[in-house]
Amino acid sequence: MTRHLGVDLGVTNLKWAVVEGTPGTDGSWRTLDCGQVPTRAGDGPDAVVGRIAETGRMAVERWPGVVSVGIGVPGLYDPVAGSARFLVNMPGDWAGRPVAPPVADALGQPVALINDARAFGLAELRLGAGRGASSLVGLTLGTGVGGVIAIDGRVHLGHDGTGGEVGHQTIDPDGPMCGCGNRGCLEAFTRADRIAAACGTETAEAAVAAAREGDARALAGLAEIGRYLGIGIASMIAVISPDTVVIGGGIAAAGELLLDPIRAELRERVRTTSLDGVSLVTAELGTWAGAIGAAVHGAEMATAR
């Protein structure tokens, strides 16, 4: 087994994880260590990339023998150049900013970029709730709705790393505007501020807490959000027929209060396959999934070279 480093670039924190395993296998991976440091995103892209390198160097000093690095980025990137294209919530001009090359130079190891939602899905596929699945659909609910699709045990990235944007499928052509510029995306109905509004709370986390206490409006709001999620997931099941659907992000803490209305919608809409063969579950790896998945991605890309 070999060691691999992953870094999850967030607006607030840089999370890192060192994992050990054999690329291309399931069940052999384990997380050795993880941690986080402030991103200080307001300092600008140059400073943030330098901080990624510093954080990586610290992790490698703690865990010698790291042979590859993966970085999860919150947006679009160029997988060939290793540069950012559009990081919607990060301050500063990230368009075309090299990320992988300077980190690779600093650490002396190959570095691969991956979208943070795809990293989440890869982590759950290899180490978490989707472990052992052949095909998987994942959604991570937060400020936006990230997505991931895995087929034949491999995360589908598409020709440019954007494959799996489940949150940007159109579920209502006349629906509300989405941050991506389209109208009626699944994200436009189910992102964190929409959850809070539907539940009558200030935040999505408060919505979960209120629902757990039996608040009628919060329960109705989660049911509404679950219905929209069910519409989007039903479309994914019709197209992919996955073994497993994983729901992640803070709202996943609602558990069955969210999963039950999703299941009800799936029973109404899925007609081409049996739902008995589809497992709907919440994510297992929590806040570290992005860093863990980035590490696994870096390992698998280094092996493929």
Coordinates of C-alpha atoms in Angstrom, one line a residue:
M1 CA 0.0 0.0 0.0
T2 CA 1.1 3.6 -0.7
R3 CA 0.3 6.9 1.0
H4 CA -1.6 9.8 -0.8
L5 CA -2.5 13.3 0.2
G6 CA -5.7 15.1 -0.5
V7 CA -6.6 18.8 0.0
D8 CA -10.1 20.1 -0.2
L9 CA -10.1 23.8 -1.1
G10 CA -13.0 25.6 0.7
V11 CA -13.8 29.3 1.0
T12 CA -13.4 29.1 4.8
N13 CA -11.0 26.2 5.4
L14 CA -8.4 24.0 3.7
K15 CA -9.0 20.5 4.7
W16 CA -6.4 17.8 4.2
A17 CA -6.3 14.1 4.6
V18 CA -3.6 11.4 4.2
V19 CA -4.9 8.0 3.1
E20 CA -3.3 4.7 2.5
G21 CA -4.3 2.2 -0.1
T22 CA -3.9 0.6 -3.5
P23 CA -5.3 2.5 -6.4
G24 CA -7.9 0.6 -8.5
T25 CA -9.1 -1.5 -5.6
D26 CA -12.1 -1.2 -3.2
G27 CA -12.0 -2.0 0.5
S28 CA -8.2 -1.5 0.9
W29 CA -8.3 2.2 1.7
R30 CA -8.0 3.8 5.1
T31 CA -7.6 7.3 6.4
L32 CA -4.4 7.9 8.4
D33 CA -4.9 11.5 9.4
C34 CA -6.8 14.7 8.6
G35 CA -6.9 18.3 9.6
Q36 CA -7.7 21.8 8.5
V37 CA -6.3 25.3 8.4
P38 CA -8.0 28.6 7.5
T39 CA -8.1 29.3 3.8
R40 CA -8.0 33.1 4.1
A41 CA -9.5 33.3 0.7
G42 CA -9.6 37.1 0.8
D43 CA -5.8 37.2 0.5
G44 CA -6.3 36.2 -3.2
P45 CA -5.5 33.3 -5.5
D46 CA -1.7 33.5 -5.3
A47 CA -1.7 33.4 -1.5
V48 CA -4.3 30.6 -1.3
V49 CA -2.3 28.4 -3.7
G50 CA 0.8 29.1 -1.6
R51 CA -1.2 28.0 1.5
I52 CA -2.2 24.8 -0.2
A53 CA 1.5 24.0 -0.9
E54 CA 2.4 24.9 2.8
T55 CA -0.4 22.7 4.1
G56 CA 0.7 19.9 1.9
R57 CA 4.3 20.2 3.0
M58 CA 3.2 20.1 6.6
A59 CA 1.1 16.9 6.0
V60 CA 3.9 15.2 4.1
E61 CA 6.4 16.0 6.9
R62 CA 3.9 14.3 9.4
W63 CA 3.4 11.3 7.1
P64 CA 6.5 10.6 5.0
G65 CA 6.1 8.4 2.0
V66 CA 3.3 10.3 0.2
V67 CA 3.5 9.6 -3.5
S68 CA 0.7 11.6 -5.0
V69 CA -1.6 14.6 -4.3
G70 CA -5.1 15.4 -5.2
I71 CA -6.8 18.8 -4.8
G72 CA -10.6 19.2 -4.7
V73 CA -11.7 22.6 -6.0
P74 CA -15.1 24.2 -5.6
G75 CA -15.9 24.8 -9.3
L76 CA -14.7 24.2 -12.8
Y77 CA -11.1 23.4 -13.7
D78 CA -8.9 22.4 -16.6
P79 CA -7.7 18.8 -15.9
V80 CA -4.9 19.0 -18.4
A81 CA -3.3 22.3 -17.4
G82 CA -4.2 21.8 -13.8
S83 CA -5.6 25.3 -13.6
A84 CA -8.9 26.7 -12.2
R85 CA -11.5 27.9 -14.6
F86 CA -14.4 29.3 -12.5
L87 CA -14.6 29.0 -8.7
V88 CA -17.9 30.7 -8.1
N89 CA -17.7 31.4 -4.4
M90 CA -13.9 32.1 -4.1
P91 CA -12.8 35.8 -4.0
G92 CA -10.5 37.0 -6.7
D93 CA -9.8 36.1 -10.3
W94 CA -9.2 32.4 -10.5
A95 CA -9.8 32.1 -14.3
G96 CA -6.8 30.3 -15.7
R97 CA -4.9 30.4 -12.4
P98 CA -2.4 27.4 -12.2
V99 CA -3.1 25.3 -9.1
A100 CA -1.6 21.8 -9.7
P101 CA 1.8 22.8 -11.2
P102 CA 3.0 25.1 -8.4
V103 CA 1.8 22.6 -5.7
A104 CA 3.6 19.8 -7.6
D105 CA 6.8 21.9 -7.8
A106 CA 6.6 22.6 -4.1
L107 CA 5.9 19.0 -3.0
G108 CA 7.8 17.1 -5.7
Q109 CA 4.9 14.8 -6.4
P110 CA 2.3 14.6 -9.1
V111 CA -0.9 16.6 -8.4
A112 CA -4.3 16.2 -10.0
L113 CA -7.4 18.4 -9.6
I114 CA -10.9 17.2 -9.2
N115 CA -14.2 19.0 -8.5
D116 CA -15.0 18.9 -4.8
A117 CA -18.4 17.2 -5.3
R118 CA -16.8 14.5 -7.4
A119 CA -14.2 14.1 -4.7
F120 CA -17.0 13.6 -2.1
G121 CA -18.5 10.9 -4.3
L122 CA -15.2 9.1 -4.9
A123 CA -14.6 9.0 -1.2
E124 CA -18.0 7.6 -0.4
L125 CA -17.6 5.1 -3.3
R126 CA -14.2 3.8 -2.1
L127 CA -14.5 4.2 1.7
G128 CA -18.0 5.2 2.7
A129 CA -21.7 4.7 2.1
G130 CA -21.2 3.6 -1.5
R131 CA -18.5 1.1 -0.8
G132 CA -18.8 -1.9 -3.1
A133 CA -21.3 -0.2 -5.5
S134 CA -20.8 -0.7 -9.2
S135 CA -22.9 2.4 -10.1
L136 CA -23.6 5.4 -7.9
V137 CA -25.3 8.8 -7.9
G138 CA -24.4 11.3 -5.2
L139 CA -25.6 14.7 -4.2
T140 CA -24.0 17.0 -1.7
L141 CA -26.3 19.7 -0.4
G142 CA -25.0 23.0 0.7
T143 CA -24.7 26.5 -0.7
G144 CA -25.2 24.8 -4.0
V145 CA -25.9 21.2 -5.0
G146 CA -22.9 19.2 -6.0
G147 CA -23.2 16.0 -7.9
V148 CA -21.4 12.8 -8.9
I149 CA -22.0 9.8 -11.0
A150 CA -20.0 6.6 -10.9
I151 CA -20.3 3.8 -13.5
D152 CA -18.6 0.4 -13.3
G153 CA -16.8 1.5 -10.1
R154 CA -15.3 4.7 -11.6
V155 CA -16.4 8.3 -11.1
H156 CA -17.5 9.7 -14.5
L157 CA -15.7 13.0 -15.1
G158 CA -16.6 13.6 -18.7
H159 CA -14.1 15.1 -21.2
D160 CA -13.4 18.2 -19.1
G161 CA -14.1 17.2 -15.5
T162 CA -17.6 18.5 -15.4
G163 CA -19.4 15.1 -15.7
G164 CA -21.9 14.5 -12.9
E165 CA -23.4 17.9 -12.3
V166 CA -26.6 16.4 -11.0
G167 CA -27.6 19.6 -9.4
H168 CA -27.8 21.4 -12.7
Q169 CA -30.3 19.2 -14.5
T170 CA -33.4 21.1 -15.3
I171 CA -36.5 19.9 -13.4
D172 CA -38.7 22.8 -14.3
P173 CA -38.1 24.9 -17.4
D174 CA -40.1 27.8 -15.9
G175 CA -38.6 27.5 -12.4
P176 CA -36.4 30.0 -10.5
M177 CA -33.1 31.2 -11.8
C178 CA -30.0 29.2 -10.8
G179 CA -26.6 30.6 -10.0
C180 CA -25.3 28.9 -13.2
G181 CA -27.5 31.1 -15.3
N182 CA -30.1 28.4 -16.2
R183 CA -33.6 28.4 -15.0
G184 CA -35.2 25.6 -13.0
C185 CA -32.1 23.6 -12.0
L186 CA -32.5 21.1 -9.2
E187 CA -30.0 23.3 -7.3
A188 CA -32.4 26.3 -7.6
F189 CA -35.0 24.4 -5.6
T190 CA -32.8 22.6 -3.0
R191 CA -29.8 24.7 -2.1
A192 CA -29.3 25.7 1.5
D193 CA -31.1 29.1 1.3
R194 CA -34.1 27.4 -0.3
I195 CA -34.2 24.8 2.4
A196 CA -34.2 27.5 5.1
A197 CA -36.9 29.5 3.3
A198 CA -39.1 26.4 2.9
C199 CA -38.7 25.5 6.6
G200 CA -39.1 29.0 8.0
T201 CA -35.6 29.1 9.5
E202 CA -32.5 31.2 9.1
T203 CA -30.3 28.3 8.0
A204 CA -30.6 24.8 6.6
E205 CA -29.0 23.5 9.8
A206 CA -31.6 25.2 11.9
A207 CA -34.3 23.6 9.6
V208 CA -33.0 20.2 10.5
A209 CA -33.0 21.0 14.2
A210 CA -36.5 22.3 14.0
A211 CA -37.8 19.3 12.1
R212 CA -36.3 17.0 14.6
E213 CA -38.2 18.8 17.3
G214 CA -41.4 18.3 15.4
D215 CA -41.9 21.8 14.0
A216 CA -44.7 21.4 11.5
R217 CA -43.4 24.1 9.1
A218 CA -40.0 22.6 9.1
L219 CA -41.3 19.1 8.5
A220 CA -43.4 20.3 5.6
G221 CA -40.4 22.2 4.2
L222 CA -38.2 19.1 4.3
A223 CA -41.0 17.2 2.6
E224 CA -41.1 19.8 -0.2
I225 CA -37.3 19.7 -0.6
G226 CA -37.4 15.9 -0.6
R227 CA -40.0 15.9 -3.4
Y228 CA -37.8 18.1 -5.6
L229 CA -34.8 15.9 -4.8
G230 CA -36.9 12.9 -5.7
I231 CA -37.7 14.3 -9.1
G232 CA -34.1 14.8 -9.9
I233 CA -33.0 11.5 -8.5
A234 CA -35.7 9.7 -10.4
S235 CA -34.3 11.0 -13.6
M236 CA -30.9 9.8 -12.7
I237 CA -32.2 6.3 -11.8
A238 CA -34.0 6.1 -15.2
V239 CA -30.8 7.0 -17.1
I240 CA -28.2 5.2 -15.0
S241 CA -30.0 2.6 -12.8
P242 CA -27.5 2.9 -10.0
D243 CA -27.0 0.5 -7.1
T244 CA -26.7 3.3 -4.6
V245 CA -27.8 6.9 -4.2
V246 CA -25.9 8.9 -1.6
I247 CA -27.1 12.1 0.0
G248 CA -24.4 14.3 1.7
G249 CA -23.9 17.8 3.1
G250 CA -25.2 19.2 6.3
I251 CA -28.9 18.6 5.4
A252 CA -28.2 14.9 5.3
A253 CA -28.3 15.0 9.1
A254 CA -32.1 15.1 8.8
G255 CA -31.9 11.4 7.9
E256 CA -35.2 9.7 7.4
L257 CA -37.0 13.1 7.7
L258 CA -35.5 13.8 4.3
L259 CA -35.1 10.3 2.8
D260 CA -38.8 9.3 3.4
P261 CA -40.2 12.1 1.1
I262 CA -37.5 11.3 -1.5
R263 CA -38.5 7.6 -1.5
A264 CA -42.2 8.6 -1.8
E265 CA -41.4 10.6 -4.9
L266 CA -39.2 7.9 -6.4
R267 CA -42.2 5.4 -6.0
E268 CA -44.3 7.8 -8.0
R269 CA -41.8 8.4 -10.8
V270 CA -39.5 5.4 -11.3
R271 CA -41.2 3.1 -13.8
T272 CA -38.3 1.5 -15.7
T273 CA -36.5 -0.4 -13.0
S274 CA -37.2 -1.9 -9.6
L275 CA -36.4 0.4 -6.6
D276 CA -35.7 -2.8 -4.6
G277 CA -32.2 -2.8 -6.2
V278 CA -31.5 0.9 -5.4
S279 CA -30.1 1.8 -2.0
L280 CA -30.8 5.4 -0.8
V281 CA -28.5 6.3 2.0
T282 CA -26.8 9.3 3.7
A283 CA -23.1 9.9 3.4
E284 CA -20.7 8.4 6.1
L285 CA -17.5 10.4 5.9
G286 CA -18.8 13.8 6.8
T287 CA -16.7 16.9 6.5
W288 CA -13.6 15.1 5.5
A289 CA -15.1 13.4 2.4
G290 CA -13.7 16.0 -0.1
A291 CA -10.1 15.7 1.1
I292 CA -10.3 11.9 1.3
G293 CA -11.7 11.7 -2.2
A294 CA -9.2 14.2 -3.6
A295 CA -6.4 11.9 -2.2
V296 CA -7.9 8.8 -3.8
H297 CA -8.3 10.7 -7.1
G298 CA -4.7 11.8 -7.1
A299 CA -3.6 8.3 -6.4
E300 CA -5.7 6.9 -9.3
M301 CA -4.6 9.5 -11.7
A302 CA -0.9 9.0 -10.8
T303 CA -1.3 5.3 -11.4
A304 CA -3.0 5.9 -14.8
R305 CA -0.1 8.0 -16.1

